[in-house]
Amino acid sequence: MSEKHATLTIEDKSYTLPIVEGTEGDKALDIRTLRKTTGYITLDSGYMNTGSCSSEITFLDGELGILNYRGYGIEELAENCSFVEVAYLLLIGELPNREQLNDFRGLMSRFALIHEDLIHFFDHFPPKAKPMSILSTMVNTLSNFYPEMREDSDEELLIIAARLLSKIRTLAAFSYKKSEGHPLIYPRYDLSYCGNFLNMMFDKPVKPYVVHPEVVATLNKLLILHADHEQNCSTSTVRLVGSAGVNLYTSISAGISALWGPLHGGANQAVIEMLEAIHRDNNDFEKYIKKAKDPNDKFRLSGFGHRVYKTFDPRATIIKQACAQTLKALNVDDPLLEIAMQLEEIARSDDYFISRNLYPNVDFYSGIIYRAMGIPTNMFTVMFAMGRLPGWISHWTEMMQDTKDRKIGRPRQVYLGPKKRDFVPIHERK
Ligand code: ACO
């Protein structure tokens, strides 16, 4: 805690508020006793200026475009690590040594199967069921099949995390296979986290899938870039639900539901739908830019803008590069890549987007890579959920282990409805 203070004056009375400084220089006014001492609350819709917790997991500077997990730059992690390694880092706080990584991978293999009874659940969704709804339901259902564990030691935490990380991958691939009406492909112990997922998605008894190292490397990178993003909408949801004492599976199921929204993780699907629409309209960029700028039109450029980043999203920069490389390696010529690049160029030279600091975000180019990998559009947000899982688990755990500051999440409000009035019996109502 810093020694600095701020002074707040309300109606000629002054109050002292402590200033909290983060390790990277971020500053906050500590208003935890504000209501008690002044009678006032703060009003901050969308929590634009509200820190809901302190955290040691991820640092993000939206003005400078910096994103670090546990102190390591996202660029270095994406270049040099596997997703499983980064998941370990987020969960435990340190990069694993070789033995620790092998043990964690071993746990993933041990937990890769799902209970056979769970598979019957898939049969009762309608054929056109939305994969994010299936995923959220199935993750919640896991709480009925697997025991709740305490996350008190690193060892227990790694077991909990490995079970969920491994099973979500199997559930995601099974939900796709079910939607296609294809036989399920079970996990294999000889494949990596990403290789296993791709194999469960695309292997067919009549046409074996060959795991392409380039695709595995790109998927690793994408999952790492999505692995955490501090107090975003879905992570805050996980924390809020968990703050009521709810188990991990159910808290994460709520996070998956939050991620589904097109203003959040669902944007990766919305981007592709938007690019396809532009393509169908013979690349009529002007029409879509005009719609996006019209305050009376609900349409927005999907994959553009961010609550925190007011410069380039560092994840988007890496993904844009990976996108061109992956398409080249897979020999895929997707007209949507050219459309996306042109749209970005037009938007970034337009005063509307410049003055509002609107840049491409993590979702702008990721969908084009998923398409090239053969992943269907309605599975894009499921891919995001798989990536974000280590972050959700780490935040839930950090909150649960915080015995000092842990409180049930319960914001206040300013009431603007009718003042107290007399009840009118039904026969007297007009
Ligand atoms: N297209 C057009 N205008 C935009 C866009 C956009 N994509 N994003 C923001 N704006 C405009 C707003 O209309 C507003 O204009 P105004 O000042 O004239 O009213 C201004 O920019 C500020 O936007 P807000 O909505 O106030 O910003 P906020 O921080 O609340 O929203 C959000 C951030 C939701 C990401 C927004 O930029 C958006 O809707 N983007 C498109 C959806 C998207 O890509 N979401 C994924 C985000 S990344 C993630 O969650 C993984």
CSV table of C-alpha atoms and ligand atoms in Angstrom, one decimal:
chain,number,residue,atom,x,y,z
A,1,MET,CA,0.0,0.0,0.0
A,2,SER,CA,1.4,3.5,-0.9
A,3,GLU,CA,1.6,6.3,1.6
A,4,LYS,CA,-0.1,8.7,-0.8
A,5,HIS,CA,-3.6,10.0,-0.3
A,6,ALA,CA,-6.2,11.9,-2.2
A,7,THR,CA,-8.6,14.4,-0.8
A,8,LEU,CA,-12.3,14.3,-1.7
A,9,THR,CA,-14.4,17.3,-0.9
A,10,ILE,CA,-18.2,16.9,-0.6
A,11,GLU,CA,-20.3,19.8,0.5
A,12,ASP,CA,-17.4,21.6,2.2
A,13,LYS,CA,-16.3,18.5,4.1
A,14,SER,CA,-13.0,16.8,3.2
A,15,TYR,CA,-12.3,13.1,3.2
A,16,THR,CA,-9.0,11.3,2.8
A,17,LEU,CA,-8.8,8.4,0.4
A,18,PRO,CA,-5.8,6.1,0.3
A,19,ILE,CA,-4.0,5.7,-3.1
A,20,VAL,CA,-3.1,2.2,-4.1
A,21,GLU,CA,-0.3,1.8,-6.6
A,22,GLY,CA,0.3,-1.4,-8.7
A,23,THR,CA,3.7,-2.9,-9.4
A,24,GLU,CA,3.6,-1.4,-13.0
A,25,GLY,CA,2.6,2.0,-11.8
A,26,ASP,CA,-1.2,1.7,-12.2
A,27,LYS,CA,-3.0,4.0,-9.7
A,28,ALA,CA,-6.3,3.6,-7.9
A,29,LEU,CA,-8.3,5.5,-5.3
A,30,ASP,CA,-9.3,3.1,-2.5
A,31,ILE,CA,-13.0,3.9,-1.9
A,32,ARG,CA,-13.7,0.8,0.2
A,33,THR,CA,-14.9,2.9,3.1
A,34,LEU,CA,-16.5,5.6,1.1
A,35,ARG,CA,-20.1,4.9,1.8
A,36,LYS,CA,-19.5,4.3,5.5
A,37,THR,CA,-17.6,7.6,5.9
A,38,THR,CA,-19.5,9.9,3.5
A,39,GLY,CA,-22.9,8.2,2.8
A,40,TYR,CA,-22.0,8.3,-1.0
A,41,ILE,CA,-21.5,5.6,-3.5
A,42,THR,CA,-19.8,5.9,-6.9
A,43,LEU,CA,-21.8,5.6,-10.1
A,44,ASP,CA,-19.9,3.9,-12.9
A,45,SER,CA,-22.0,2.0,-15.4
A,46,GLY,CA,-20.0,-0.6,-17.3
A,47,TYR,CA,-17.3,-0.3,-14.6
A,48,MET,CA,-15.3,1.9,-16.9
A,49,ASN,CA,-13.3,3.3,-13.9
A,50,THR,CA,-13.8,0.6,-11.3
A,51,GLY,CA,-11.2,-1.9,-10.1
A,52,SER,CA,-13.1,-4.9,-8.8
A,53,CYS,CA,-10.0,-6.5,-7.2
A,54,SER,CA,-6.3,-6.5,-7.0
A,55,SER,CA,-4.6,-9.3,-8.9
A,56,GLU,CA,-1.2,-10.8,-9.5
A,57,ILE,CA,-2.0,-12.6,-12.8
A,58,THR,CA,-2.1,-10.2,-15.8
A,59,PHE,CA,-0.9,-6.7,-16.5
A,60,LEU,CA,-2.4,-4.7,-19.3
A,61,ASP,CA,-1.7,-1.2,-20.4
A,62,GLY,CA,-4.2,-0.1,-23.0
A,63,GLU,CA,-2.5,3.2,-23.8
A,64,LEU,CA,0.8,1.6,-24.6
A,65,GLY,CA,-0.5,-1.7,-25.9
A,66,ILE,CA,1.2,-3.9,-23.3
A,67,LEU,CA,0.0,-7.3,-22.1
A,68,ASN,CA,2.0,-9.4,-19.7
A,69,TYR,CA,1.1,-12.7,-18.0
A,70,ARG,CA,2.7,-13.0,-14.6
A,71,GLY,CA,5.3,-10.5,-15.7
A,72,TYR,CA,6.2,-12.1,-19.1
A,73,GLY,CA,5.5,-10.2,-22.3
A,74,ILE,CA,2.8,-11.9,-24.5
A,75,GLU,CA,5.0,-11.6,-27.5
A,76,GLU,CA,7.7,-13.8,-26.0
A,77,LEU,CA,5.3,-16.3,-24.6
A,78,ALA,CA,3.5,-16.7,-27.9
A,79,GLU,CA,6.8,-17.1,-29.7
A,80,ASN,CA,8.4,-19.6,-27.4
A,81,CYS,CA,5.9,-21.5,-25.3
A,82,SER,CA,3.2,-24.1,-25.6
A,83,PHE,CA,-0.3,-23.4,-24.4
A,84,VAL,CA,0.0,-25.9,-21.6
A,85,GLU,CA,3.2,-24.2,-20.4
A,86,VAL,CA,1.4,-20.8,-20.4
A,87,ALA,CA,-1.6,-22.4,-18.6
A,88,TYR,CA,0.8,-23.6,-15.9
A,89,LEU,CA,2.4,-20.1,-15.7
A,90,LEU,CA,-1.0,-18.4,-15.2
A,91,LEU,CA,-2.2,-21.0,-12.6
A,92,ILE,CA,1.0,-21.3,-10.5
A,93,GLY,CA,2.7,-17.9,-11.2
A,94,GLU,CA,6.0,-19.4,-12.5
A,95,LEU,CA,7.0,-21.1,-15.8
A,96,PRO,CA,7.3,-24.8,-15.3
A,97,ASN,CA,10.6,-26.6,-15.5
A,98,ARG,CA,10.7,-29.7,-17.8
A,99,GLU,CA,9.7,-32.1,-15.1
A,100,GLN,CA,6.8,-30.0,-13.9
A,101,LEU,CA,5.6,-29.5,-17.5
A,102,ASN,CA,5.7,-33.2,-18.1
A,103,ASP,CA,3.8,-34.0,-15.0
A,104,PHE,CA,1.1,-31.4,-15.9
A,105,ARG,CA,0.9,-32.9,-19.4
A,106,GLY,CA,0.6,-36.3,-17.8
A,107,LEU,CA,-2.4,-35.1,-15.8
A,108,MET,CA,-4.0,-33.7,-18.9
A,109,SER,CA,-3.7,-37.2,-20.6
A,110,ARG,CA,-5.1,-38.8,-17.5
A,111,PHE,CA,-8.2,-36.7,-17.5
A,112,ALA,CA,-8.8,-36.5,-21.3
A,113,LEU,CA,-11.8,-38.8,-21.3
A,114,ILE,CA,-15.2,-37.8,-20.3
A,115,HIS,CA,-17.6,-40.0,-18.4
A,116,GLU,CA,-19.5,-42.1,-20.9
A,117,ASP,CA,-22.9,-41.0,-19.4
A,118,LEU,CA,-22.0,-37.4,-20.2
A,119,ILE,CA,-21.9,-38.3,-23.9
A,120,HIS,CA,-25.6,-39.1,-23.8
A,121,PHE,CA,-26.4,-35.5,-23.0
A,122,PHE,CA,-25.3,-34.5,-26.5
A,123,ASP,CA,-28.1,-36.7,-28.0
A,124,HIS,CA,-30.7,-34.5,-26.5
A,125,PHE,CA,-29.7,-31.2,-28.0
A,126,PRO,CA,-31.5,-30.3,-31.3
A,127,PRO,CA,-29.3,-30.7,-34.4
A,128,LYS,CA,-28.9,-27.0,-34.8
A,129,ALA,CA,-28.0,-26.3,-31.2
A,130,LYS,CA,-25.4,-23.6,-30.6
A,131,PRO,CA,-22.0,-24.9,-29.6
A,132,MET,CA,-21.5,-22.2,-26.9
A,133,SER,CA,-24.8,-23.1,-25.3
A,134,ILE,CA,-23.8,-26.8,-25.4
A,135,LEU,CA,-20.4,-26.0,-23.9
A,136,SER,CA,-21.8,-23.9,-21.1
A,137,THR,CA,-24.3,-26.6,-20.3
A,138,MET,CA,-21.8,-29.4,-20.4
A,139,VAL,CA,-19.2,-27.6,-18.2
A,140,ASN,CA,-21.9,-26.9,-15.6
A,141,THR,CA,-22.9,-30.6,-15.8
A,142,LEU,CA,-19.3,-31.6,-15.0
A,143,SER,CA,-20.0,-30.6,-11.4
A,144,ASN,CA,-22.4,-33.6,-11.2
A,145,PHE,CA,-19.8,-36.0,-12.4
A,146,TYR,CA,-16.5,-34.9,-10.9
A,147,PRO,CA,-15.8,-34.1,-7.3
A,148,GLU,CA,-15.3,-30.7,-6.0
A,149,MET,CA,-11.8,-30.2,-4.7
A,150,ARG,CA,-10.2,-27.6,-2.6
A,151,GLU,CA,-7.6,-25.5,-4.4
A,152,ASP,CA,-5.5,-25.0,-1.3
A,153,SER,CA,-2.2,-26.4,-2.6
A,154,ASP,CA,-0.5,-26.1,-6.0
A,155,GLU,CA,-0.8,-29.9,-6.4
A,156,GLU,CA,-4.6,-29.9,-6.0
A,157,LEU,CA,-4.9,-26.8,-8.2
A,158,LEU,CA,-3.0,-28.4,-11.0
A,159,ILE,CA,-5.3,-31.5,-10.8
A,160,ILE,CA,-8.4,-29.4,-10.9
A,161,ALA,CA,-7.1,-27.3,-13.8
A,162,ALA,CA,-5.8,-30.3,-15.8
A,163,ARG,CA,-9.1,-32.0,-15.5
A,164,LEU,CA,-11.1,-29.0,-16.7
A,165,LEU,CA,-8.6,-28.0,-19.4
A,166,SER,CA,-8.4,-31.5,-20.7
A,167,LYS,CA,-12.2,-32.2,-20.6
A,168,ILE,CA,-13.2,-29.0,-22.2
A,169,ARG,CA,-11.1,-29.9,-25.2
A,170,THR,CA,-12.9,-33.3,-25.5
A,171,LEU,CA,-16.3,-31.7,-24.9
A,172,ALA,CA,-15.7,-29.1,-27.6
A,173,ALA,CA,-14.5,-31.6,-30.2
A,174,PHE,CA,-17.4,-34.1,-29.3
A,175,SER,CA,-20.0,-31.3,-29.7
A,176,TYR,CA,-18.7,-30.6,-33.2
A,177,LYS,CA,-18.7,-34.3,-34.1
A,178,LYS,CA,-22.2,-34.7,-32.8
A,179,SER,CA,-23.4,-31.6,-34.8
A,180,GLU,CA,-22.0,-33.3,-37.9
A,181,GLY,CA,-23.6,-36.6,-37.1
A,182,HIS,CA,-20.1,-38.2,-37.2
A,183,PRO,CA,-18.8,-40.9,-34.8
A,184,LEU,CA,-16.8,-39.5,-31.9
A,185,ILE,CA,-13.1,-39.7,-32.0
A,186,TYR,CA,-11.5,-40.3,-28.6
A,187,PRO,CA,-8.4,-38.5,-27.2
A,188,ARG,CA,-5.0,-40.1,-27.8
A,189,TYR,CA,-2.2,-40.2,-25.3
A,190,ASP,CA,0.5,-39.7,-27.9
A,191,LEU,CA,-0.7,-36.3,-29.1
A,192,SER,CA,-0.1,-32.8,-27.7
A,193,TYR,CA,-2.9,-30.6,-26.3
A,194,CYS,CA,-3.6,-28.9,-29.6
A,195,GLY,CA,-2.7,-32.0,-31.8
A,196,ASN,CA,-5.2,-34.0,-29.8
A,197,PHE,CA,-8.0,-31.5,-30.2
A,198,LEU,CA,-7.4,-31.2,-33.9
A,199,ASN,CA,-7.4,-35.0,-34.2
A,200,MET,CA,-10.7,-35.3,-32.3
A,201,MET,CA,-12.2,-32.6,-34.5
A,202,PHE,CA,-11.1,-33.9,-37.9
A,203,ASP,CA,-10.2,-37.5,-37.8
A,204,LYS,CA,-12.7,-39.8,-39.5
A,205,PRO,CA,-12.7,-43.6,-39.5
A,206,VAL,CA,-12.7,-43.5,-43.3
A,207,LYS,CA,-10.2,-40.7,-43.7
A,208,PRO,CA,-7.5,-40.5,-41.0
A,209,TYR,CA,-6.5,-36.9,-40.1
A,210,VAL,CA,-2.8,-36.0,-40.4
A,211,VAL,CA,-1.9,-33.5,-37.7
A,212,HIS,CA,-0.1,-30.6,-39.5
A,213,PRO,CA,2.7,-29.1,-37.4
A,214,GLU,CA,2.0,-25.6,-38.7
A,215,VAL,CA,-1.6,-25.8,-37.7
A,216,VAL,CA,-0.6,-27.1,-34.2
A,217,ALA,CA,1.9,-24.2,-33.8
A,218,THR,CA,-0.7,-21.6,-34.9
A,219,LEU,CA,-3.4,-23.0,-32.6
A,220,ASN,CA,-0.9,-23.0,-29.7
A,221,LYS,CA,-0.2,-19.4,-30.4
A,222,LEU,CA,-3.9,-18.5,-30.7
A,223,LEU,CA,-4.8,-20.2,-27.4
A,224,ILE,CA,-1.8,-18.5,-25.6
A,225,LEU,CA,-3.0,-15.1,-26.9
A,226,HIS,CA,-6.5,-15.7,-25.5
A,227,ALA,CA,-5.4,-17.3,-22.2
A,228,ASP,CA,-6.0,-14.3,-20.0
A,229,HIS,CA,-7.0,-10.7,-20.2
A,230,GLU,CA,-7.5,-9.6,-16.6
A,231,GLN,CA,-11.0,-8.3,-15.6
A,232,ASN,CA,-12.8,-8.6,-18.9
A,233,CYS,CA,-16.5,-9.3,-19.0
A,234,SER,CA,-16.3,-13.2,-18.8
A,235,THR,CA,-13.6,-13.2,-16.2
A,236,SER,CA,-15.4,-10.7,-14.1
A,237,THR,CA,-18.5,-13.0,-14.5
A,238,VAL,CA,-16.5,-16.0,-13.3
A,239,ARG,CA,-15.3,-14.0,-10.2
A,240,LEU,CA,-18.8,-12.6,-9.5
A,241,VAL,CA,-20.5,-16.0,-9.7
A,242,GLY,CA,-17.7,-17.6,-7.7
A,243,SER,CA,-17.9,-14.9,-5.1
A,244,ALA,CA,-21.2,-16.3,-3.9
A,245,GLY,CA,-19.3,-19.6,-3.1
A,246,VAL,CA,-20.3,-21.4,-6.3
A,247,ASN,CA,-18.1,-24.3,-7.5
A,248,LEU,CA,-15.5,-23.8,-10.3
A,249,TYR,CA,-17.4,-25.7,-13.0
A,250,THR,CA,-20.6,-23.6,-12.6
A,251,SER,CA,-18.6,-20.3,-12.3
A,252,ILE,CA,-16.8,-21.2,-15.5
A,253,SER,CA,-20.1,-22.1,-17.2
A,254,ALA,CA,-21.3,-18.6,-16.5
A,255,GLY,CA,-18.1,-17.2,-17.9
A,256,ILE,CA,-18.7,-19.2,-21.1
A,257,SER,CA,-22.1,-17.6,-21.4
A,258,ALA,CA,-20.7,-14.1,-21.0
A,259,LEU,CA,-18.0,-14.8,-23.6
A,260,TRP,CA,-20.7,-15.8,-26.1
A,261,GLY,CA,-21.9,-12.2,-26.6
A,262,PRO,CA,-20.9,-10.5,-29.9
A,263,LEU,CA,-19.5,-7.5,-28.0
A,264,HIS,CA,-17.1,-9.9,-26.3
A,265,GLY,CA,-15.7,-13.3,-27.5
A,266,GLY,CA,-18.6,-13.8,-30.0
A,267,ALA,CA,-17.0,-11.0,-32.0
A,268,ASN,CA,-14.8,-13.6,-33.8
A,269,GLN,CA,-17.8,-15.2,-35.4
A,270,ALA,CA,-19.4,-11.8,-36.1
A,271,VAL,CA,-16.3,-10.6,-37.9
A,272,ILE,CA,-16.5,-13.5,-40.4
A,273,GLU,CA,-20.2,-12.9,-40.9
A,274,MET,CA,-19.5,-9.2,-41.5
A,275,LEU,CA,-16.6,-10.0,-44.0
A,276,GLU,CA,-18.8,-12.5,-45.8
A,277,ALA,CA,-21.5,-9.9,-46.1
A,278,ILE,CA,-19.0,-7.4,-47.5
A,279,HIS,CA,-17.8,-10.0,-50.0
A,280,ARG,CA,-21.4,-10.7,-51.1
A,281,ASP,CA,-21.9,-7.0,-51.6
A,282,ASN,CA,-19.0,-6.9,-54.1
A,283,ASN,CA,-16.7,-5.3,-51.5
A,284,ASP,CA,-18.9,-2.3,-50.9
A,285,PHE,CA,-16.7,-1.1,-48.0
A,286,GLU,CA,-18.3,2.4,-48.0
A,287,LYS,CA,-21.7,0.9,-47.1
A,288,TYR,CA,-20.4,-0.9,-44.0
A,289,ILE,CA,-18.2,2.0,-42.9
A,290,LYS,CA,-21.2,4.3,-43.2
A,291,LYS,CA,-23.4,2.0,-41.2
A,292,ALA,CA,-20.7,1.6,-38.5
A,293,LYS,CA,-20.5,5.4,-38.1
A,294,ASP,CA,-24.2,6.0,-38.1
A,295,PRO,CA,-25.3,6.6,-34.5
A,296,ASN,CA,-28.9,5.5,-35.4
A,297,ASP,CA,-27.7,2.1,-36.8
A,298,LYS,CA,-26.9,-0.7,-34.4
A,299,PHE,CA,-24.2,-2.1,-36.7
A,300,ARG,CA,-20.6,-1.8,-35.5
A,301,LEU,CA,-17.4,-2.9,-37.2
A,302,SER,CA,-17.0,-6.3,-35.4
A,303,GLY,CA,-13.4,-6.9,-34.3
A,304,PHE,CA,-12.8,-3.2,-33.9
A,305,GLY,CA,-12.5,-1.2,-30.7
A,306,HIS,CA,-11.8,-2.2,-27.2
A,307,ARG,CA,-12.7,-1.0,-23.7
A,308,VAL,CA,-9.1,-0.9,-22.5
A,309,TYR,CA,-6.9,-0.7,-25.6
A,310,LYS,CA,-6.7,2.8,-27.1
A,311,THR,CA,-3.9,1.8,-29.4
A,312,PHE,CA,-3.0,-1.5,-31.2
A,313,ASP,CA,-4.1,-4.6,-29.3
A,314,PRO,CA,-0.8,-6.5,-29.1
A,315,ARG,CA,-2.6,-9.8,-29.6
A,316,ALA,CA,-4.1,-8.5,-32.9
A,317,THR,CA,-0.7,-7.6,-34.2
A,318,ILE,CA,0.7,-11.1,-33.6
A,319,ILE,CA,-2.5,-12.7,-35.0
A,320,LYS,CA,-2.5,-10.7,-38.1
A,321,GLN,CA,1.1,-11.9,-38.8
A,322,ALA,CA,0.2,-15.5,-38.0
A,323,CYS,CA,-2.8,-15.3,-40.2
A,324,ALA,CA,-0.8,-14.5,-43.4
A,325,GLN,CA,1.8,-17.2,-42.5
A,326,THR,CA,-0.8,-19.9,-41.8
A,327,LEU,CA,-2.7,-19.3,-44.9
A,328,LYS,CA,0.5,-19.5,-46.9
A,329,ALA,CA,1.7,-22.7,-45.2
A,330,LEU,CA,-1.7,-24.3,-45.7
A,331,ASN,CA,-1.9,-23.0,-49.3
A,332,VAL,CA,-5.2,-21.4,-48.6
A,333,ASP,CA,-6.3,-18.4,-50.6
A,334,ASP,CA,-9.2,-16.8,-48.6
A,335,PRO,CA,-10.6,-13.6,-50.1
A,336,LEU,CA,-11.7,-12.6,-46.6
A,337,LEU,CA,-8.1,-11.9,-45.6
A,338,GLU,CA,-7.8,-9.3,-48.4
A,339,ILE,CA,-11.2,-7.8,-47.4
A,340,ALA,CA,-10.2,-7.7,-43.7
A,341,MET,CA,-6.9,-5.9,-44.6
A,342,GLN,CA,-8.6,-3.4,-46.8
A,343,LEU,CA,-11.3,-2.8,-44.2
A,344,GLU,CA,-8.6,-2.2,-41.6
A,345,GLU,CA,-6.8,0.2,-43.8
A,346,ILE,CA,-10.0,2.2,-44.7
A,347,ALA,CA,-11.1,2.4,-41.0
A,348,ARG,CA,-7.7,3.4,-39.8
A,349,SER,CA,-7.5,6.3,-42.1
A,350,ASP,CA,-11.1,7.5,-41.3
A,351,ASP,CA,-11.5,10.3,-38.8
A,352,TYR,CA,-14.3,8.6,-37.0
A,353,PHE,CA,-12.2,5.6,-36.0
A,354,ILE,CA,-9.0,7.7,-35.5
A,355,SER,CA,-10.7,10.1,-33.1
A,356,ARG,CA,-12.2,7.3,-31.1
A,357,ASN,CA,-8.9,5.3,-31.0
A,358,LEU,CA,-10.6,2.3,-32.6
A,359,TYR,CA,-8.1,-0.4,-33.7
A,360,PRO,CA,-8.5,-4.0,-34.7
A,361,ASN,CA,-8.8,-6.2,-31.6
A,362,VAL,CA,-8.0,-9.9,-30.9
A,363,ASP,CA,-11.0,-11.1,-32.8
A,364,PHE,CA,-10.4,-9.3,-36.1
A,365,TYR,CA,-8.1,-11.8,-37.8
A,366,SER,CA,-8.4,-14.9,-35.6
A,367,GLY,CA,-11.6,-16.1,-37.4
A,368,ILE,CA,-9.7,-16.2,-40.8
A,369,ILE,CA,-7.1,-18.5,-39.3
A,370,TYR,CA,-9.8,-20.8,-37.8
A,371,ARG,CA,-11.5,-21.0,-41.2
A,372,ALA,CA,-8.2,-22.0,-42.8
A,373,MET,CA,-7.9,-24.7,-40.3
A,374,GLY,CA,-11.3,-26.0,-41.2
A,375,ILE,CA,-13.0,-25.0,-38.0
A,376,PRO,CA,-16.6,-24.0,-38.7
A,377,THR,CA,-17.7,-20.4,-37.9
A,378,ASN,CA,-20.1,-21.4,-35.1
A,379,MET,CA,-17.2,-23.1,-33.2
A,380,PHE,CA,-15.0,-19.9,-33.2
A,381,THR,CA,-16.2,-18.7,-29.8
A,382,VAL,CA,-15.7,-22.2,-28.4
A,383,MET,CA,-12.1,-21.9,-29.5
A,384,PHE,CA,-11.9,-18.7,-27.5
A,385,ALA,CA,-13.4,-20.4,-24.5
A,386,MET,CA,-10.8,-23.2,-24.6
A,387,GLY,CA,-8.1,-20.5,-24.7
A,388,ARG,CA,-9.5,-18.4,-21.9
A,389,LEU,CA,-10.0,-21.3,-19.5
A,390,PRO,CA,-6.6,-21.0,-17.7
A,391,GLY,CA,-7.3,-17.4,-17.1
A,392,TRP,CA,-10.8,-18.1,-15.7
A,393,ILE,CA,-9.4,-20.9,-13.4
A,394,SER,CA,-6.5,-18.7,-12.2
A,395,HIS,CA,-8.8,-15.7,-11.4
A,396,TRP,CA,-11.4,-18.0,-9.6
A,397,THR,CA,-8.6,-19.5,-7.6
A,398,GLU,CA,-7.0,-16.2,-6.8
A,399,MET,CA,-10.3,-14.9,-5.5
A,400,MET,CA,-11.1,-18.1,-3.5
A,401,GLN,CA,-7.6,-18.1,-1.9
A,402,ASP,CA,-7.9,-14.4,-0.9
A,403,THR,CA,-9.0,-14.7,2.7
A,404,LYS,CA,-8.4,-11.0,3.4
A,405,ASP,CA,-10.3,-9.1,0.7
A,406,ARG,CA,-12.8,-11.8,-0.6
A,407,LYS,CA,-16.3,-10.4,-0.6
A,408,ILE,CA,-19.5,-11.4,-2.3
A,409,GLY,CA,-19.8,-9.3,-5.5
A,410,ARG,CA,-22.7,-7.0,-4.9
A,411,PRO,CA,-22.7,-3.5,-6.6
A,412,ARG,CA,-25.0,-0.8,-5.5
A,413,GLN,CA,-27.3,1.4,-7.6
A,414,VAL,CA,-28.9,4.9,-7.7
A,415,TYR,CA,-32.7,4.3,-7.6
A,416,LEU,CA,-34.7,6.5,-10.0
A,417,GLY,CA,-38.1,4.8,-9.8
A,418,PRO,CA,-41.3,6.1,-8.1
A,419,LYS,CA,-41.0,7.3,-4.6
A,420,LYS,CA,-42.9,5.3,-1.9
A,421,ARG,CA,-46.6,5.5,-2.6
A,422,ASP,CA,-49.9,4.0,-1.2
A,423,PHE,CA,-51.0,0.6,-2.5
A,424,VAL,CA,-54.1,0.8,-4.7
A,425,PRO,CA,-56.5,-2.2,-4.4
A,426,ILE,CA,-57.3,-3.8,-7.8
A,427,HIS,CA,-61.0,-2.6,-7.9
A,428,GLU,CA,-59.8,1.0,-7.5
A,429,ARG,CA,-57.2,0.9,-10.3
A,430,LYS,CA,-58.0,2.7,-13.5
B,1,ACO,N1,-17.6,0.3,-34.8
B,1,ACO,C1,-18.1,1.5,-34.8
B,1,ACO,N2,-18.1,2.4,-33.8
B,1,ACO,C2,-17.5,2.0,-32.6
B,1,ACO,C3,-17.0,0.7,-32.5
B,1,ACO,C4,-17.0,-0.2,-33.6
B,1,ACO,N3,-16.5,-1.4,-33.6
B,1,ACO,N4,-16.5,0.5,-31.2
B,1,ACO,C5,-16.8,1.6,-30.6
B,1,ACO,N5,-17.3,2.5,-31.4
B,1,ACO,C6,-17.7,3.9,-31.1
B,1,ACO,C7,-19.0,4.0,-30.3
B,1,ACO,O1,-20.1,4.1,-31.0
B,1,ACO,C8,-18.7,5.2,-29.5
B,1,ACO,O2,-19.0,6.3,-30.3
B,1,ACO,P1,-19.5,7.7,-29.7
B,1,ACO,O3,-18.5,8.2,-28.8
B,1,ACO,O4,-19.8,8.6,-30.9
B,1,ACO,O5,-20.8,7.3,-29.0
B,1,ACO,C9,-17.2,5.2,-29.2
B,1,ACO,O6,-16.7,4.5,-30.3
B,1,ACO,C10,-16.8,4.6,-27.9
B,1,ACO,O7,-17.4,3.3,-27.9
B,1,ACO,P2,-18.0,2.6,-26.6
B,1,ACO,O8,-19.1,1.7,-27.0
B,1,ACO,O9,-18.4,3.6,-25.6
B,1,ACO,O10,-16.8,1.8,-26.0
B,1,ACO,P3,-16.8,0.6,-25.0
B,1,ACO,O11,-15.5,0.6,-24.3
B,1,ACO,O12,-18.1,0.7,-24.2
B,1,ACO,O13,-17.0,-0.7,-26.0
B,1,ACO,C11,-16.5,-2.5,-27.4
B,1,ACO,C12,-16.0,-1.5,-26.3
B,1,ACO,C13,-17.8,-3.2,-26.8
B,1,ACO,C14,-15.4,-3.6,-27.6
B,1,ACO,C15,-16.8,-1.8,-28.7
B,1,ACO,O14,-15.7,-1.2,-29.2
B,1,ACO,C16,-17.5,-2.7,-29.7
B,1,ACO,O15,-18.7,-2.9,-29.7
B,1,ACO,N6,-16.7,-3.3,-30.7
B,1,ACO,C17,-17.2,-4.2,-31.6
B,1,ACO,C18,-17.4,-5.6,-31.0
B,1,ACO,C19,-16.1,-6.3,-30.7
B,1,ACO,O16,-15.2,-6.4,-31.6
B,1,ACO,N7,-15.9,-6.9,-29.5
B,1,ACO,C20,-14.7,-7.7,-29.1
B,1,ACO,C21,-13.9,-6.9,-28.1
B,1,ACO,S1,-12.5,-7.8,-27.7
B,1,ACO,C22,-13.0,-9.0,-26.7
B,1,ACO,O17,-13.9,-8.8,-25.9
B,1,ACO,C23,-12.4,-10.3,-26.7
